[in-house]
Amino acid sequence: MQANQPSVHIMHADAVMAAGIHALLAERGEFHLTLQERQPHGQAHARVIVADYDSGITLARQLSADRFGAAPRVLIVTQLDKEWQVRTAMDSGVHGYLLQGCSAEELLRAVQQLSQGMRYLAEAVTRCVADSLSRETLTGRETDVLQLLAKGCCNKSIARELGIGVGTVKTHVKGLMSKLEATARTHAVVVAAQRGLIGTGVRLPAPVPGRPGRGSGAMQ
């Protein structure tokens, strides 16, 4: 190991991804590389740690809470690209965010910038974060209501589930629809799924022929 080589520890949970990242960085010869599977002690001396989404967030939170001085920089490499997922990572203290499938050049650039104390976000992620900053965020209770809306619950059911009044539910529904710029309840669920605020596998309620569906603006 050369004295001027930044130490990079790779602890991606996907063994194939970890090996691929190691191979790509090793070709450049610019870093001292360690793998979690073979050299777990490398984490203690790393300037940059490359991790999967869950491991990266957990590590970033631990480092911000437990470590003083020059903590390592955390770079996440993941397929997750939804607004909520990216914001969660950045709010947790992650310094870099790359999407799987990025070029070797972008991976190298990201690791270089983090090793120099900077941050790095993939271009698509940068747009995602920029867009999210221009929108109002949902409150915790609005998110709870949204999750139940996605399951097709009416206001009375949501009120029972959350232990709040129907009037309060209506207020939360109105608030989240405004923040999501949705024209109907079903539209709010679709927008939220597209932004990663809820799972994309939710089954939206189908309208009954001749009757307004739950997606109408009516507050039940």
PDB file of C-alpha atoms in Angstrom, residues 43-200:
ATOM      1  CA  GLN A  43     -13.464  -0.850   7.651  1.00  0.00           C
ATOM      2  CA  ALA A  44     -11.655   0.654  10.629  1.00  0.00           C
ATOM      3  CA  HIS A  45      -9.032   2.324   8.409  1.00  0.00           C
ATOM      4  CA  ALA A  46     -11.125   3.204   5.367  1.00  0.00           C
ATOM      5  CA  ARG A  47     -11.442   6.671   3.916  1.00  0.00           C
ATOM      6  CA  VAL A  48     -14.369   5.525   1.737  1.00  0.00           C
ATOM      7  CA  ILE A  49     -16.795   2.663   2.342  1.00  0.00           C
ATOM      8  CA  VAL A  50     -18.807   1.324  -0.601  1.00  0.00           C
ATOM      9  CA  ALA A  51     -22.007  -0.399   0.505  1.00  0.00           C
ATOM     10  CA  ASP A  52     -25.475  -1.517  -0.529  1.00  0.00           C
ATOM     11  CA  TYR A  53     -28.505   0.605   0.404  1.00  0.00           C
ATOM     12  CA  ASP A  54     -29.433  -0.927   3.767  1.00  0.00           C
ATOM     13  CA  SER A  55     -25.863  -1.416   4.975  1.00  0.00           C
ATOM     14  CA  GLY A  56     -24.890   2.080   3.855  1.00  0.00           C
ATOM     15  CA  ILE A  57     -27.717   3.784   5.729  1.00  0.00           C
ATOM     16  CA  THR A  58     -27.104   1.751   8.895  1.00  0.00           C
ATOM     17  CA  LEU A  59     -23.391   2.506   8.781  1.00  0.00           C
ATOM     18  CA  ALA A  60     -23.862   6.222   8.076  1.00  0.00           C
ATOM     19  CA  ARG A  61     -26.181   6.555  11.066  1.00  0.00           C
ATOM     20  CA  GLN A  62     -23.753   4.711  13.324  1.00  0.00           C
ATOM     21  CA  LEU A  63     -20.813   6.818  12.213  1.00  0.00           C
ATOM     22  CA  SER A  64     -22.644  10.106  12.740  1.00  0.00           C
ATOM     23  CA  ALA A  65     -23.721   9.020  16.218  1.00  0.00           C
ATOM     24  CA  ASP A  66     -20.663   7.147  17.499  1.00  0.00           C
ATOM     25  CA  ARG A  67     -17.565   8.442  15.770  1.00  0.00           C
ATOM     26  CA  PHE A  68     -15.664  11.673  16.185  1.00  0.00           C
ATOM     27  CA  GLY A  69     -13.046  13.187  13.907  1.00  0.00           C
ATOM     28  CA  ALA A  70     -12.428  11.995  10.359  1.00  0.00           C
ATOM     29  CA  ALA A  71     -15.134   9.391   9.814  1.00  0.00           C
ATOM     30  CA  PRO A  72     -15.115   7.463   6.526  1.00  0.00           C
ATOM     31  CA  ARG A  73     -17.318   8.621   3.680  1.00  0.00           C
ATOM     32  CA  VAL A  74     -20.154   6.256   2.735  1.00  0.00           C
ATOM     33  CA  LEU A  75     -20.986   5.562  -0.906  1.00  0.00           C
ATOM     34  CA  ILE A  76     -24.151   3.600  -1.701  1.00  0.00           C
ATOM     35  CA  VAL A  77     -24.422   1.596  -4.927  1.00  0.00           C
ATOM     36  CA  THR A  78     -27.998   0.445  -5.478  1.00  0.00           C
ATOM     37  CA  GLN A  79     -30.893  -0.047  -7.871  1.00  0.00           C
ATOM     38  CA  LEU A  80     -33.182   2.036  -5.669  1.00  0.00           C
ATOM     39  CA  ASP A  81     -33.871   5.385  -7.306  1.00  0.00           C
ATOM     40  CA  LYS A  82     -37.107   6.677  -5.788  1.00  0.00           C
ATOM     41  CA  GLU A  83     -37.254  10.139  -4.268  1.00  0.00           C
ATOM     42  CA  TRP A  84     -38.065   8.919  -0.779  1.00  0.00           C
ATOM     43  CA  GLN A  85     -35.269   6.341  -0.862  1.00  0.00           C
ATOM     44  CA  VAL A  86     -32.651   8.852  -1.952  1.00  0.00           C
ATOM     45  CA  ARG A  87     -33.747  11.463   0.579  1.00  0.00           C
ATOM     46  CA  THR A  88     -33.710   8.881   3.379  1.00  0.00           C
ATOM     47  CA  ALA A  89     -30.132   7.958   2.510  1.00  0.00           C
ATOM     48  CA  MET A  90     -28.932  11.542   2.365  1.00  0.00           C
ATOM     49  CA  ASP A  91     -30.720  12.482   5.580  1.00  0.00           C
ATOM     50  CA  SER A  92     -29.030   9.500   7.247  1.00  0.00           C
ATOM     51  CA  GLY A  93     -25.595  10.920   6.473  1.00  0.00           C
ATOM     52  CA  VAL A  94     -24.658   9.043   3.288  1.00  0.00           C
ATOM     53  CA  HIS A  95     -22.138  11.010   1.218  1.00  0.00           C
ATOM     54  CA  GLY A  96     -22.508   9.403  -2.200  1.00  0.00           C
ATOM     55  CA  TYR A  97     -25.250   7.657  -4.161  1.00  0.00           C
ATOM     56  CA  LEU A  98     -24.692   5.671  -7.345  1.00  0.00           C
ATOM     57  CA  LEU A  99     -27.105   3.552  -9.345  1.00  0.00           C
ATOM     58  CA  GLN A 100     -26.179   0.014 -10.359  1.00  0.00           C
ATOM     59  CA  GLY A 101     -25.319  -0.027 -14.014  1.00  0.00           C
ATOM     60  CA  CYS A 102     -23.240   3.138 -13.800  1.00  0.00           C
ATOM     61  CA  SER A 103     -20.052   3.266 -15.856  1.00  0.00           C
ATOM     62  CA  ALA A 104     -16.641   2.381 -14.477  1.00  0.00           C
ATOM     63  CA  GLU A 105     -15.648   6.003 -14.993  1.00  0.00           C
ATOM     64  CA  GLU A 106     -18.512   7.251 -12.855  1.00  0.00           C
ATOM     65  CA  LEU A 107     -17.703   4.770 -10.096  1.00  0.00           C
ATOM     66  CA  LEU A 108     -14.088   5.939 -10.113  1.00  0.00           C
ATOM     67  CA  ARG A 109     -15.145   9.590 -10.088  1.00  0.00           C
ATOM     68  CA  ALA A 110     -17.488   9.025  -7.152  1.00  0.00           C
ATOM     69  CA  VAL A 111     -14.847   7.246  -5.064  1.00  0.00           C
ATOM     70  CA  GLN A 112     -12.261   9.904  -5.917  1.00  0.00           C
ATOM     71  CA  GLN A 113     -14.546  12.734  -4.845  1.00  0.00           C
ATOM     72  CA  LEU A 114     -15.543  11.055  -1.587  1.00  0.00           C
ATOM     73  CA  SER A 115     -11.889  10.313  -0.796  1.00  0.00           C
ATOM     74  CA  GLN A 116     -11.253  14.061  -1.148  1.00  0.00           C
ATOM     75  CA  GLY A 117     -13.992  14.880   1.343  1.00  0.00           C
ATOM     76  CA  MET A 118     -16.650  15.791  -1.223  1.00  0.00           C
ATOM     77  CA  ARG A 119     -20.048  14.308  -2.054  1.00  0.00           C
ATOM     78  CA  TYR A 120     -21.227  12.591  -5.204  1.00  0.00           C
ATOM     79  CA  LEU A 121     -24.708  11.946  -6.563  1.00  0.00           C
ATOM     80  CA  ALA A 122     -25.505  10.237  -9.846  1.00  0.00           C
ATOM     81  CA  GLU A 123     -27.049  12.595 -12.369  1.00  0.00           C
ATOM     82  CA  ALA A 124     -30.458  10.902 -12.201  1.00  0.00           C
ATOM     83  CA  VAL A 125     -30.320  11.030  -8.407  1.00  0.00           C
ATOM     84  CA  THR A 126     -29.396  14.713  -8.479  1.00  0.00           C
ATOM     85  CA  ARG A 127     -32.515  15.466 -10.520  1.00  0.00           C
ATOM     86  CA  CYS A 128     -34.596  13.375  -8.136  1.00  0.00           C
ATOM     87  CA  VAL A 129     -33.337  15.248  -5.068  1.00  0.00           C
ATOM     88  CA  ALA A 130     -33.724  18.621  -6.764  1.00  0.00           C
ATOM     89  CA  ASP A 131     -37.322  17.826  -7.665  1.00  0.00           C
ATOM     90  CA  SER A 132     -38.100  16.639  -4.144  1.00  0.00           C
ATOM     91  CA  LEU A 133     -36.729  19.820  -2.577  1.00  0.00           C
ATOM     92  CA  SER A 134     -39.257  21.837  -4.551  1.00  0.00           C
ATOM     93  CA  ARG A 135     -42.157  19.877  -3.036  1.00  0.00           C
ATOM     94  CA  GLU A 136     -43.699  19.894   0.390  1.00  0.00           C
ATOM     95  CA  THR A 137     -42.992  16.730   2.366  1.00  0.00           C
ATOM     96  CA  LEU A 138     -45.788  14.690   3.917  1.00  0.00           C
ATOM     97  CA  THR A 139     -46.140  14.589   7.686  1.00  0.00           C
ATOM     98  CA  GLY A 140     -45.903  11.256   9.479  1.00  0.00           C
ATOM     99  CA  ARG A 141     -49.671  11.110   9.949  1.00  0.00           C
ATOM    100  CA  GLU A 142     -50.331  12.035   6.311  1.00  0.00           C
ATOM    101  CA  THR A 143     -48.047   9.163   5.308  1.00  0.00           C
ATOM    102  CA  ASP A 144     -50.011   6.802   7.575  1.00  0.00           C
ATOM    103  CA  VAL A 145     -53.259   7.896   5.949  1.00  0.00           C
ATOM    104  CA  LEU A 146     -51.738   7.532   2.494  1.00  0.00           C
ATOM    105  CA  GLN A 147     -50.681   3.958   3.191  1.00  0.00           C
ATOM    106  CA  LEU A 148     -54.250   3.072   4.164  1.00  0.00           C
ATOM    107  CA  LEU A 149     -55.661   4.909   1.153  1.00  0.00           C
ATOM    108  CA  ALA A 150     -53.439   2.693  -0.986  1.00  0.00           C
ATOM    109  CA  LYS A 151     -55.163  -0.331   0.549  1.00  0.00           C
ATOM    110  CA  GLY A 152     -58.546   1.038  -0.511  1.00  0.00           C
ATOM    111  CA  CYS A 153     -59.689   2.080   2.974  1.00  0.00           C
ATOM    112  CA  CYS A 154     -62.444   4.644   3.353  1.00  0.00           C
ATOM    113  CA  ASN A 155     -62.223   7.514   5.832  1.00  0.00           C
ATOM    114  CA  LYS A 156     -64.137   5.626   8.543  1.00  0.00           C
ATOM    115  CA  SER A 157     -61.819   2.630   8.257  1.00  0.00           C
ATOM    116  CA  ILE A 158     -58.749   4.871   8.375  1.00  0.00           C
ATOM    117  CA  ALA A 159     -60.115   6.637  11.442  1.00  0.00           C
ATOM    118  CA  ARG A 160     -60.648   3.308  13.237  1.00  0.00           C
ATOM    119  CA  GLU A 161     -57.225   2.019  12.247  1.00  0.00           C
ATOM    120  CA  LEU A 162     -55.374   5.127  13.405  1.00  0.00           C
ATOM    121  CA  GLY A 163     -57.596   5.950  16.381  1.00  0.00           C
ATOM    122  CA  ILE A 164     -58.475   9.438  15.152  1.00  0.00           C
ATOM    123  CA  GLY A 165     -61.672  11.192  14.128  1.00  0.00           C
ATOM    124  CA  VAL A 166     -63.157  11.033  10.642  1.00  0.00           C
ATOM    125  CA  GLY A 167     -62.877  14.813  10.414  1.00  0.00           C
ATOM    126  CA  THR A 168     -59.158  14.580  11.140  1.00  0.00           C
ATOM    127  CA  VAL A 169     -58.785  11.942   8.437  1.00  0.00           C
ATOM    128  CA  LYS A 170     -60.478  14.252   5.942  1.00  0.00           C
ATOM    129  CA  THR A 171     -58.044  17.011   6.883  1.00  0.00           C
ATOM    130  CA  HIS A 172     -55.065  14.714   6.337  1.00  0.00           C
ATOM    131  CA  VAL A 173     -56.448  13.470   3.012  1.00  0.00           C
ATOM    132  CA  LYS A 174     -56.962  17.045   1.851  1.00  0.00           C
ATOM    133  CA  GLY A 175     -53.439  17.963   2.934  1.00  0.00           C
ATOM    134  CA  LEU A 176     -51.692  15.049   1.257  1.00  0.00           C
ATOM    135  CA  MET A 177     -53.680  15.494  -1.958  1.00  0.00           C
ATOM    136  CA  SER A 178     -52.625  19.131  -2.051  1.00  0.00           C
ATOM    137  CA  LYS A 179     -48.954  18.287  -1.474  1.00  0.00           C
ATOM    138  CA  LEU A 180     -49.033  15.553  -4.111  1.00  0.00           C
ATOM    139  CA  GLU A 181     -50.949  17.828  -6.496  1.00  0.00           C
ATOM    140  CA  ALA A 182     -53.468  15.037  -6.913  1.00  0.00           C
ATOM    141  CA  THR A 183     -56.973  15.542  -8.280  1.00  0.00           C
ATOM    142  CA  ALA A 184     -58.470  12.450  -6.610  1.00  0.00           C
ATOM    143  CA  ARG A 185     -57.722   9.880  -3.943  1.00  0.00           C
ATOM    144  CA  THR A 186     -56.655   7.204  -6.437  1.00  0.00           C
ATOM    145  CA  HIS A 187     -54.531   9.773  -8.253  1.00  0.00           C
ATOM    146  CA  ALA A 188     -52.776  10.539  -4.953  1.00  0.00           C
ATOM    147  CA  VAL A 189     -51.919   6.857  -4.550  1.00  0.00           C
ATOM    148  CA  VAL A 190     -50.550   6.652  -8.101  1.00  0.00           C
ATOM    149  CA  VAL A 191     -48.413   9.779  -7.653  1.00  0.00           C
ATOM    150  CA  ALA A 192     -47.133   8.527  -4.307  1.00  0.00           C
ATOM    151  CA  ALA A 193     -46.186   5.149  -5.818  1.00  0.00           C
ATOM    152  CA  GLN A 194     -44.335   6.849  -8.671  1.00  0.00           C
ATOM    153  CA  ARG A 195     -42.364   8.930  -6.168  1.00  0.00           C
ATOM    154  CA  GLY A 196     -41.553   5.909  -4.025  1.00  0.00           C
ATOM    155  CA  LEU A 197     -43.572   7.131  -1.038  1.00  0.00           C
ATOM    156  CA  ILE A 198     -45.460   3.836  -0.986  1.00  0.00           C
ATOM    157  CA  GLY A 199     -44.891   0.448  -2.586  1.00  0.00           C
ATOM    158  CA  THR A 200     -45.452   0.193  -6.319  1.00  0.00           C
TER     159      THR A 200
END
